[in-house]
Short mmCIF file of C-alpha atoms in Angstrom, two decimals:
data_model
loop_
_atom_site.label_atom_id
_atom_site.label_comp_id
_atom_site.label_asym_id
_atom_site.label_seq_id
_atom_site.Cartn_x
_atom_site.Cartn_y
_atom_site.Cartn_z
CA MET A 254 0.03 0.06 -0.05
CA ILE A 255 1.33 3.51 -0.79
CA GLU A 256 0.66 6.57 1.07
CA PHE A 257 -0.13 9.81 -0.78
CA HIS A 258 1.19 13.31 -0.04
CA LEU A 259 0.47 16.65 -1.37
CA ASP A 260 2.57 19.66 -2.28
CA ALA A 261 0.52 22.65 -1.68
CA HIS A 262 2.91 25.10 -3.49
CA SER A 263 3.72 23.12 -6.53
CA GLY A 264 0.96 24.53 -8.55
CA VAL A 265 -0.09 21.13 -9.83
CA ALA A 266 -3.68 20.24 -9.36
CA PRO A 267 -4.10 17.73 -6.32
CA TYR A 268 -5.76 15.06 -8.55
CA LEU A 269 -2.72 15.32 -10.91
CA GLN A 270 -0.46 14.91 -8.03
CA LEU A 271 -2.21 11.61 -6.89
CA ILE A 272 -2.03 10.31 -10.34
CA HIS A 273 1.67 11.21 -10.71
CA GLN A 274 2.45 9.52 -7.42
CA VAL A 275 0.65 6.21 -8.47
CA ARG A 276 2.44 6.14 -11.77
CA GLN A 277 5.81 6.85 -10.06
CA ALA A 278 5.11 4.05 -7.54
CA LEU A 279 4.51 1.67 -10.58
CA ARG A 280 7.69 2.70 -12.21
CA LEU A 281 9.68 2.17 -8.91
CA ASP A 282 8.06 -1.06 -8.33
CA LEU A 283 6.50 0.19 -5.04
CA LEU A 284 3.08 -1.10 -6.58
CA SER A 285 2.67 -3.95 -8.72
CA GLU A 286 -0.27 -5.86 -10.27
CA GLY A 287 -2.95 -6.84 -7.64
CA ASP A 288 -1.98 -4.33 -5.12
CA GLN A 289 -4.72 -2.06 -3.63
CA LEU A 290 -4.64 1.64 -3.58
CA PRO A 291 -5.79 3.37 -0.30
CA THR A 292 -9.49 3.76 -0.14
CA VAL A 293 -11.09 7.12 -0.92
CA LYS A 294 -11.91 7.51 2.75
CA ASP A 295 -8.20 6.69 3.74
CA VAL A 296 -6.90 9.38 1.31
CA VAL A 297 -9.22 12.09 2.32
CA GLY A 298 -8.81 11.22 6.09
CA ARG A 299 -5.07 11.58 5.63
CA LEU A 300 -4.88 14.43 3.44
CA ALA A 301 -8.04 16.40 4.33
CA ILE A 302 -8.82 16.74 0.59
CA ASN A 303 -12.17 16.68 -1.18
CA PRO A 304 -13.37 13.06 -2.01
CA ASN A 305 -14.09 14.01 -5.55
CA THR A 306 -10.36 14.85 -6.01
CA VAL A 307 -9.49 11.32 -5.26
CA LEU A 308 -12.39 9.84 -7.27
CA LYS A 309 -11.11 11.97 -10.18
CA ALA A 310 -7.61 10.71 -9.87
CA TYR A 311 -8.65 7.09 -9.64
CA ARG A 312 -11.16 7.39 -12.55
CA GLU A 313 -8.27 8.84 -14.79
CA LEU A 314 -5.98 5.88 -13.71
CA GLU A 315 -8.83 3.46 -14.62
CA TYR A 316 -9.15 5.18 -18.00
CA GLU A 317 -5.61 4.71 -18.49
CA GLY A 318 -5.98 0.86 -17.69
CA LEU A 319 -3.52 1.06 -14.71
CA VAL A 320 -6.16 0.27 -12.05
CA ALA A 321 -9.61 -1.27 -11.79
CA ALA A 322 -12.36 -0.74 -9.28
CA ARG A 323 -13.90 -3.67 -7.63
CA PRO A 324 -17.10 -2.66 -6.14
CA GLY A 325 -17.35 -3.03 -2.32
CA LEU A 326 -13.56 -4.09 -2.17
CA GLY A 327 -11.43 -1.15 -3.44
CA THR A 328 -9.29 0.07 -6.33
CA PHE A 329 -6.53 -2.41 -7.51
CA VAL A 330 -3.56 -2.10 -9.75
CA THR A 331 -3.99 -4.00 -13.02
CA ARG A 332 -0.77 -3.65 -14.78
CA THR A 333 2.72 -2.26 -14.20
CA LEU A 334 4.14 0.55 -16.30
CA GLY A 335 6.47 -1.22 -18.69
CA ASP A 336 8.17 1.77 -20.07
CA GLY A 337 11.13 1.46 -17.71
CA SER A 338 12.97 -1.57 -18.97
CA PRO A 339 16.85 -0.96 -18.77
CA ALA A 340 17.22 -1.71 -22.49
CA THR A 341 15.11 1.21 -23.54
CA ILE A 342 16.46 3.70 -20.93
CA ALA A 343 20.14 3.12 -21.21
CA PRO A 344 20.46 4.44 -24.78
CA LEU A 345 18.15 7.34 -23.96
CA ARG A 346 20.36 8.20 -20.96
CA ARG A 347 23.53 8.18 -23.10
CA GLU A 348 22.03 10.54 -25.60
CA LEU A 349 20.97 12.85 -22.83
CA GLN A 350 24.49 12.87 -21.43
CA ARG A 351 26.03 13.67 -24.63
CA TRP A 352 23.50 16.59 -25.15
CA LEU A 353 24.28 17.80 -21.57
CA ALA A 354 28.00 17.84 -22.22
CA LYS A 355 27.37 19.81 -25.37
CA ALA A 356 25.19 22.26 -23.64
CA ARG A 357 27.87 22.85 -21.07
CA ARG A 358 30.51 23.38 -23.75
CA THR A 359 28.36 26.31 -25.11
CA GLY A 360 28.69 27.95 -21.71
CA LEU A 361 25.26 27.34 -20.33
CA ASP A 362 25.16 26.97 -16.40
CA ASP A 363 23.16 24.35 -14.67
CA GLU A 364 20.22 26.50 -14.12
CA SER A 365 19.98 27.53 -17.64
CA ILE A 366 20.09 23.98 -18.86
CA GLU A 367 17.42 23.06 -16.38
CA ALA A 368 15.20 25.95 -17.55
CA LEU A 369 15.80 24.98 -21.15
CA MET A 370 14.88 21.43 -20.60
CA LEU A 371 11.83 22.35 -18.71
CA THR A 372 10.44 24.85 -21.18
CA THR A 373 11.16 22.50 -24.07
CA PHE A 374 9.47 19.69 -22.34
CA ARG A 375 6.51 21.89 -21.58
CA SER A 376 6.07 23.27 -24.96
CA ALA A 377 6.44 19.67 -26.38
CA THR A 378 3.79 18.25 -24.04
CA GLU A 379 1.45 21.10 -24.68
CA GLY A 380 1.92 20.57 -28.49
CA GLU A 381 0.81 17.01 -27.92
CA GLU A 382 -2.17 17.91 -25.86
CA ASN A 383 -3.36 20.30 -28.45
CA ILE A 384 -3.24 17.55 -31.14
CA ALA A 385 -5.11 15.11 -28.87
CA MET B 133 -28.52 17.92 -11.00
CA THR B 134 -30.74 18.92 -8.05
CA ALA B 135 -29.61 22.15 -6.15
CA VAL B 136 -29.01 21.89 -2.33
CA LEU B 137 -29.21 25.63 -2.20
CA GLU B 138 -30.86 28.00 -4.60
CA ALA B 139 -31.20 31.93 -4.08
CA HIS B 140 -32.58 34.50 -6.42
CA GLY B 141 -32.13 38.14 -5.76
CA LEU B 142 -31.59 37.45 -2.07
CA GLY B 143 -30.71 40.36 0.20
CA ARG B 144 -30.65 41.30 3.87
CA ARG B 145 -30.66 44.69 5.28
CA TYR B 146 -29.72 45.81 8.75
CA ARG B 147 -31.25 49.17 9.32
CA ARG B 148 -29.76 51.18 6.46
CA ARG B 149 -26.86 48.78 5.59
CA TRP B 150 -27.17 45.93 3.21
CA ALA B 151 -25.27 42.92 4.50
CA LEU B 152 -26.04 40.92 1.53
CA SER B 153 -27.45 42.28 -1.74
CA ASP B 154 -28.60 40.71 -4.98
CA CYS B 155 -27.32 37.14 -4.30
CA THR B 156 -28.30 34.66 -7.01
CA LEU B 157 -26.74 31.15 -6.48
CA LYS B 158 -27.35 27.65 -7.46
CA ILE B 159 -25.23 25.06 -5.53
CA PRO B 160 -25.51 21.53 -6.97
CA ALA B 161 -25.77 18.58 -4.57
CA GLY B 162 -22.91 16.47 -3.61
CA GLN B 163 -20.17 19.14 -3.29
CA VAL B 164 -18.11 20.75 -0.71
CA VAL B 165 -18.72 24.46 -1.07
CA GLY B 166 -16.19 26.95 0.32
CA LEU B 167 -17.67 30.36 1.07
CA VAL B 168 -14.89 32.82 1.15
CA GLY B 169 -14.43 36.47 1.78
CA PRO B 170 -13.08 39.11 4.12
CA ASN B 171 -14.46 39.58 7.55
CA GLY B 172 -17.78 41.53 7.42
CA ALA B 173 -18.40 40.53 3.82
CA GLY B 174 -21.77 38.88 4.56
CA LYS B 175 -20.70 35.36 4.94
CA THR B 176 -22.54 34.74 8.21
CA THR B 177 -25.62 36.64 6.95
CA LEU B 178 -25.89 34.33 4.02
CA LEU B 179 -25.37 31.27 6.20
CA HIS B 180 -28.05 32.41 8.59
CA LEU B 181 -30.44 33.02 5.78
CA ALA B 182 -29.74 29.43 4.62
CA VAL B 183 -30.62 28.01 7.95
CA GLY B 184 -33.54 30.12 8.62
CA LEU B 185 -32.06 32.14 11.57
CA LEU B 186 -32.55 35.22 9.48
CA GLN B 187 -35.47 36.19 7.09
CA PRO B 188 -34.61 37.76 3.78
CA THR B 189 -35.36 41.43 3.21
CA ALA B 190 -35.34 40.77 -0.53
CA GLY B 191 -35.54 37.79 -2.93
CA THR B 192 -35.85 34.11 -2.06
CA ILE B 193 -33.82 31.30 -0.87
CA GLU B 194 -34.51 27.58 -0.91
CA VAL B 195 -32.44 24.89 0.77
CA LEU B 196 -33.08 21.23 -0.21
CA GLY B 197 -35.94 22.22 -2.24
CA ASP B 198 -37.80 24.17 0.70
CA ARG B 199 -37.78 27.48 2.49
CA PRO B 200 -35.21 27.44 5.35
CA ALA B 201 -36.82 26.31 8.64
CA ALA B 202 -40.29 25.96 6.94
CA SER B 203 -41.04 22.70 8.67
CA PRO B 204 -39.59 20.46 11.28
CA ALA B 205 -38.73 18.03 8.38
CA GLN B 206 -36.81 20.81 6.58
CA LEU B 207 -34.90 21.59 9.83
CA ALA B 208 -33.92 18.02 10.36
CA ARG B 209 -32.34 17.80 7.00
CA VAL B 210 -29.97 20.75 7.55
CA GLY B 211 -27.09 20.58 10.00
CA PHE B 212 -25.71 23.94 11.26
CA VAL B 213 -22.49 24.56 13.10
CA ALA B 214 -22.36 28.24 14.17
CA GLN B 215 -19.27 30.45 14.33
CA ASP B 216 -16.51 29.30 16.61
CA THR B 217 -18.30 25.79 17.01
CA PRO B 218 -20.27 26.66 20.21
CA THR B 219 -20.99 23.96 22.80
CA TYR B 220 -22.41 24.22 26.42
CA SER B 221 -19.45 24.59 28.65
CA GLY B 222 -21.13 23.32 31.70
CA LEU B 223 -22.55 20.14 30.14
CA THR B 224 -20.39 16.85 29.58
CA VAL B 225 -19.70 15.19 26.35
CA ALA B 226 -22.33 12.60 27.13
CA ASP B 227 -24.75 15.36 27.96
CA HIS B 228 -24.37 16.86 24.58
CA LEU B 229 -25.08 13.53 22.89
CA ARG B 230 -28.19 13.01 25.20
CA LEU B 231 -29.30 16.47 24.27
CA GLY B 232 -28.82 15.84 20.60
CA ALA B 233 -30.70 12.61 20.66
CA HIS B 234 -33.78 14.36 22.41
CA LEU B 235 -33.79 17.20 20.01
CA ASN B 236 -33.36 15.49 16.72
CA PRO B 237 -35.84 12.98 15.37
CA GLY B 238 -33.38 11.28 12.91
CA TRP B 239 -30.52 11.04 15.69
CA ASP B 240 -28.01 8.29 14.94
CA ALA B 241 -26.65 7.41 18.36
CA ARG B 242 -24.18 4.92 16.93
CA THR B 243 -22.43 7.67 14.69
CA ALA B 244 -22.30 9.88 17.63
CA SER B 245 -20.64 7.56 20.18
CA ASP B 246 -18.40 5.98 17.52
CA ARG B 247 -17.00 9.29 16.67
CA ILE B 248 -16.50 10.33 20.19
CA GLU B 249 -14.64 7.00 20.87
CA ARG B 250 -12.43 7.60 17.75
CA LEU B 251 -11.64 11.15 18.71
CA GLY B 252 -10.62 9.87 22.33
CA LEU B 253 -13.02 12.15 24.02
CA ASP B 254 -13.90 11.25 27.58
CA PRO B 255 -17.82 11.28 27.72
CA ARG B 256 -17.65 12.55 31.44
CA GLN B 257 -15.53 15.66 30.35
CA ARG B 258 -17.31 18.98 30.56
CA ALA B 259 -17.22 20.79 27.22
CA GLY B 260 -15.71 23.73 28.99
CA LYS B 261 -12.50 21.84 29.72
CA LEU B 262 -12.11 20.54 26.19
CA SER B 263 -9.50 22.08 23.85
CA GLY B 264 -10.70 24.29 21.04
CA GLY B 265 -10.00 21.35 18.57
CA GLN B 266 -11.90 18.95 20.68
CA ARG B 267 -14.76 21.27 21.18
CA ALA B 268 -14.92 21.78 17.44
CA GLN B 269 -15.10 18.09 16.91
CA LEU B 270 -17.85 17.72 19.48
CA ALA B 271 -19.94 20.19 17.67
CA LEU B 272 -19.13 18.55 14.41
CA THR B 273 -20.27 15.18 15.88
CA LEU B 274 -23.56 16.72 16.98
CA ALA B 275 -24.28 18.15 13.43
CA LEU B 276 -23.35 14.78 11.81
CA ALA B 277 -25.33 12.54 14.13
CA LYS B 278 -28.56 14.25 13.13
CA LYS B 279 -27.78 12.73 9.62
CA PRO B 280 -28.35 16.02 7.60
CA GLY B 281 -28.44 16.10 3.86
CA LEU B 282 -26.72 19.41 3.90
CA LEU B 283 -24.16 20.55 6.61
CA ILE B 284 -23.52 24.30 7.03
CA LEU B 285 -20.51 25.46 8.94
CA ASP B 286 -19.66 29.02 9.74
CA GLU B 287 -15.86 29.60 10.12
CA PRO B 288 -15.49 26.18 11.69
CA VAL B 289 -11.53 26.37 11.88
CA ALA B 290 -10.90 30.05 12.23
CA SER B 291 -10.01 29.80 15.92
CA LEU B 292 -8.10 26.41 15.74
CA ASP B 293 -4.38 25.81 15.63
CA PRO B 294 -2.96 24.31 12.34
CA LEU B 295 -3.04 20.63 13.62
CA ALA B 296 -6.58 20.89 15.04
CA ARG B 297 -7.53 22.56 11.72
CA ARG B 298 -6.15 19.54 9.65
CA GLU B 299 -7.85 17.04 11.89
CA PHE B 300 -11.17 18.86 11.73
CA LEU B 301 -11.10 19.00 8.00
CA GLN B 302 -10.06 15.36 7.84
CA SER B 303 -13.06 14.21 9.81
CA LEU B 304 -15.28 16.46 7.81
CA MET B 305 -13.97 14.92 4.53
CA GLU B 306 -14.39 11.40 6.02
CA ALA B 307 -18.00 12.13 6.86
CA VAL B 308 -18.77 13.32 3.38
CA VAL B 309 -17.48 10.02 2.19
CA ASP B 310 -19.40 8.08 4.74
CA GLN B 311 -22.74 9.94 4.70
CA GLY B 312 -22.69 11.38 1.24
CA LEU B 313 -23.67 14.83 2.41
CA SER B 314 -23.26 18.17 0.89
CA VAL B 315 -21.26 20.80 2.78
CA VAL B 316 -21.16 24.59 2.82
CA LEU B 317 -18.34 26.01 5.01
CA SER B 318 -17.11 29.50 5.19
CA SER B 319 -13.71 30.87 5.89
CA HIS B 320 -11.81 34.20 5.56
CA LEU B 321 -8.90 32.11 4.63
CA VAL B 322 -8.65 30.53 1.20
CA ALA B 323 -5.83 28.17 2.29
CA ASP B 324 -8.24 26.52 4.75
CA LEU B 325 -10.55 25.68 1.99
CA GLU B 326 -8.26 25.02 -0.98
CA ARG B 327 -8.06 21.24 -0.59
CA ALA B 328 -11.37 20.58 0.92
CA CYS B 329 -13.64 22.43 -1.53
CA ASP B 330 -14.59 21.51 -5.12
CA TYR B 331 -16.93 24.44 -5.34
CA LEU B 332 -16.29 28.06 -4.33
CA ILE B 333 -18.22 31.15 -3.62
CA VAL B 334 -16.40 34.48 -3.24
CA LEU B 335 -18.36 36.96 -1.29
CA ILE B 336 -16.97 40.55 -1.03
CA ASP B 337 -18.69 43.64 0.13
CA SER B 338 -22.14 41.97 0.46
CA ARG B 339 -21.99 40.77 -3.14
CA VAL B 340 -21.19 37.40 -4.67
CA GLN B 341 -18.27 38.17 -7.01
CA ILE B 342 -18.00 34.75 -8.52
CA SER B 343 -19.15 31.23 -7.88
CA GLY B 344 -18.48 27.89 -9.54
CA GLU B 345 -16.50 24.59 -9.54
CA VAL B 346 -12.95 25.08 -8.38
CA ASP B 347 -11.48 23.32 -11.44
CA HIS B 348 -13.52 25.66 -13.72
CA LEU B 349 -12.49 28.67 -11.92
CA LEU B 350 -8.79 27.75 -11.94
CA GLY B 351 -9.21 26.88 -15.74
CA THR B 352 -10.81 30.10 -16.77
CA HIS B 353 -8.60 32.54 -14.86
CA HIS B 354 -5.04 33.58 -16.07
CA LEU B 355 -2.27 35.45 -14.97
CA LEU B 356 -0.85 37.77 -17.83
CA THR B 357 2.29 39.62 -17.81
CA GLY B 358 3.58 41.71 -20.49
CA PRO B 359 4.89 45.07 -21.80
CA ARG B 360 2.73 47.91 -20.21
CA ARG B 361 -0.59 48.51 -21.96
CA ASP B 362 -4.07 49.48 -21.48
CA PRO B 363 -6.21 46.53 -20.17
CA ALA B 364 -9.28 48.21 -21.62
CA ARG B 365 -7.94 47.03 -25.19
CA LEU B 366 -8.24 43.34 -24.41
CA PRO B 367 -10.23 41.26 -27.02
CA GLU B 368 -13.83 40.58 -26.11
CA GLY B 369 -14.46 37.76 -23.80
CA GLN B 370 -11.46 38.61 -21.74
CA GLN B 371 -12.45 40.30 -18.44
CA VAL B 372 -9.97 41.90 -16.42
CA ILE B 373 -10.37 41.09 -12.76
CA SER B 374 -7.34 42.96 -11.43
CA ALA B 375 -4.58 44.90 -12.93
CA SER B 376 -1.25 46.45 -11.79
CA HIS B 377 1.28 48.54 -13.70
CA THR B 378 4.83 49.53 -13.57
CA ASP B 379 6.18 52.10 -15.96
CA ARG B 380 7.05 49.27 -18.26
CA GLN B 381 5.22 46.19 -17.32
CA THR B 382 1.53 45.34 -17.05
CA THR B 383 0.22 42.27 -14.85
CA LEU B 384 -3.32 41.21 -15.30
CA THR B 385 -5.60 38.74 -13.78
CA VAL B 386 -8.14 37.94 -16.61
CA ARG B 387 -11.16 35.79 -16.76
CA SER B 388 -11.62 34.14 -20.04
CA GLU B 389 -13.46 31.04 -21.23
CA GLY B 390 -11.14 30.48 -24.15
CA PRO B 391 -7.30 30.38 -24.36
CA ILE B 392 -5.20 33.46 -24.57
CA HIS B 393 -3.31 33.64 -27.80
CA ASP B 394 -1.79 37.01 -27.83
CA PRO B 395 1.93 36.36 -27.94
CA ALA B 396 2.80 39.56 -26.15
CA TRP B 397 1.49 38.20 -22.92
CA VAL B 398 3.25 35.44 -20.86
CA VAL B 399 0.36 33.37 -19.60
CA SER B 400 0.54 31.50 -16.34
CA LYS B 401 -1.84 29.58 -14.18
CA ILE B 402 -3.34 31.09 -11.16
CA GLY B 403 -3.78 29.63 -7.66
CA LEU B 404 -6.99 29.75 -5.91
CA GLU B 405 -5.60 32.17 -3.22
CA ASP B 406 -4.32 34.67 -5.92
CA LEU B 407 -7.68 34.25 -7.68
CA VAL B 408 -9.70 35.39 -4.68
CA LEU B 409 -7.17 38.08 -3.82
CA ALA B 410 -7.53 39.50 -7.36
CA TYR B 411 -11.32 39.71 -6.72
CA MET B 412 -10.80 41.49 -3.41
CA SER B 413 -8.39 43.98 -4.88
CA ARG B 414 -11.02 44.63 -7.53
CA THR B 415 -13.55 45.71 -5.07
CA VAL B 416 -11.13 47.66 -3.13
CA GLY B 417 -9.77 49.43 -6.38
CA ALA B 418 -13.41 50.50 -7.28
CA GLU B 419 -13.60 52.59 -4.20
CA ARG B 420 -10.17 53.77 -3.40
CA ARG B 421 -8.12 53.84 -6.63
CA PRO B 422 -9.77 56.15 -8.95
CA ALA B 423 -7.02 56.28 -11.71
CA LEU B 424 -4.64 53.77 -13.21
CA GLU B 425 -1.64 56.16 -12.60
CA VAL B 426 -2.16 56.13 -8.79
CA GLN B 427 -1.38 52.58 -8.60
CA ARG B 428 2.31 52.95 -9.60
#
């Protein structure tokens, strides 16, 4: 079982934070198939958040096919996130390292590199969202 | 969806001063509604109208489909916890539960005693000896055990320390899950309500400035920063809520159903607290800041 937490100052909507934490737990193998997610009552009792926030997060996870609700029992993990296999990650990491070295050679400091990554990432994701 | 509270042109006047004017609201069922605004904005007046402690001077209000306090049945369906969660200091916790059982036809003794046990309250303890947080929990227990369809709380956490505040909101949210009730709670602090509420009413200067689902409010308000310019020249459909200027830069809080496309603006998301503050500064602005230049 995992425990949720919320960052009030992140600016990320609470239901998205919950979704993110489940996905992260799946990637880190803290959750695997058949595991139960905390009940809605558990989550609201712990975080003092609105029940609809939790329901919304769980619905979204269900829609993504990651969890399934079993009436009267709770919400259970139905599959793991398979995008983390070492075979796919290693080459991506190497590429990123090469890019980082290149960025440093041009004189960018860490903060600027981070900002560049973040803005690029954001505009790329927003682009995808607009298409979808 | 049915409305738990519906008001049309609702107003209340004390002598010559309007404490609430022209209030039109429709709150859907099954939500936790935050009523937020500065002290003296009219929050308590609105809540007292909703429970029938006050009669309207103008307009109408219906709660759970009926006039507030119209009948014993209507009274039984609405729970109310008044400001600062009052209890009888000379009575014990057990006395409070007995009193609740006598006064409420739908009293659920099981809910009440379970809650008292879970909170670790001693039934023989006098309410006057309880901590602020425990007193608030006792008041909440009484309101929940009458099994209302709608629970109305006036500034329930204002006088509590941060831990008691959190614990109070935790048990309130658990009760929402268990009993499926609708809740309206007021606060002058947005931070108290931010996580708990999914519907917000902003009441300032006796008027409802805006109301709606929190997600919708956050999605339709944007913070724009860019080179200085006149906010009056924004495209139609973009309503300026607040504006501030330096000699070079303009910062606006804008309400818009559609996305902002103008590349001159840097558009960022806005938090609930900033959104409420923007509405507050607008009403202040109308009175005290006649010209744009004065704001520099």
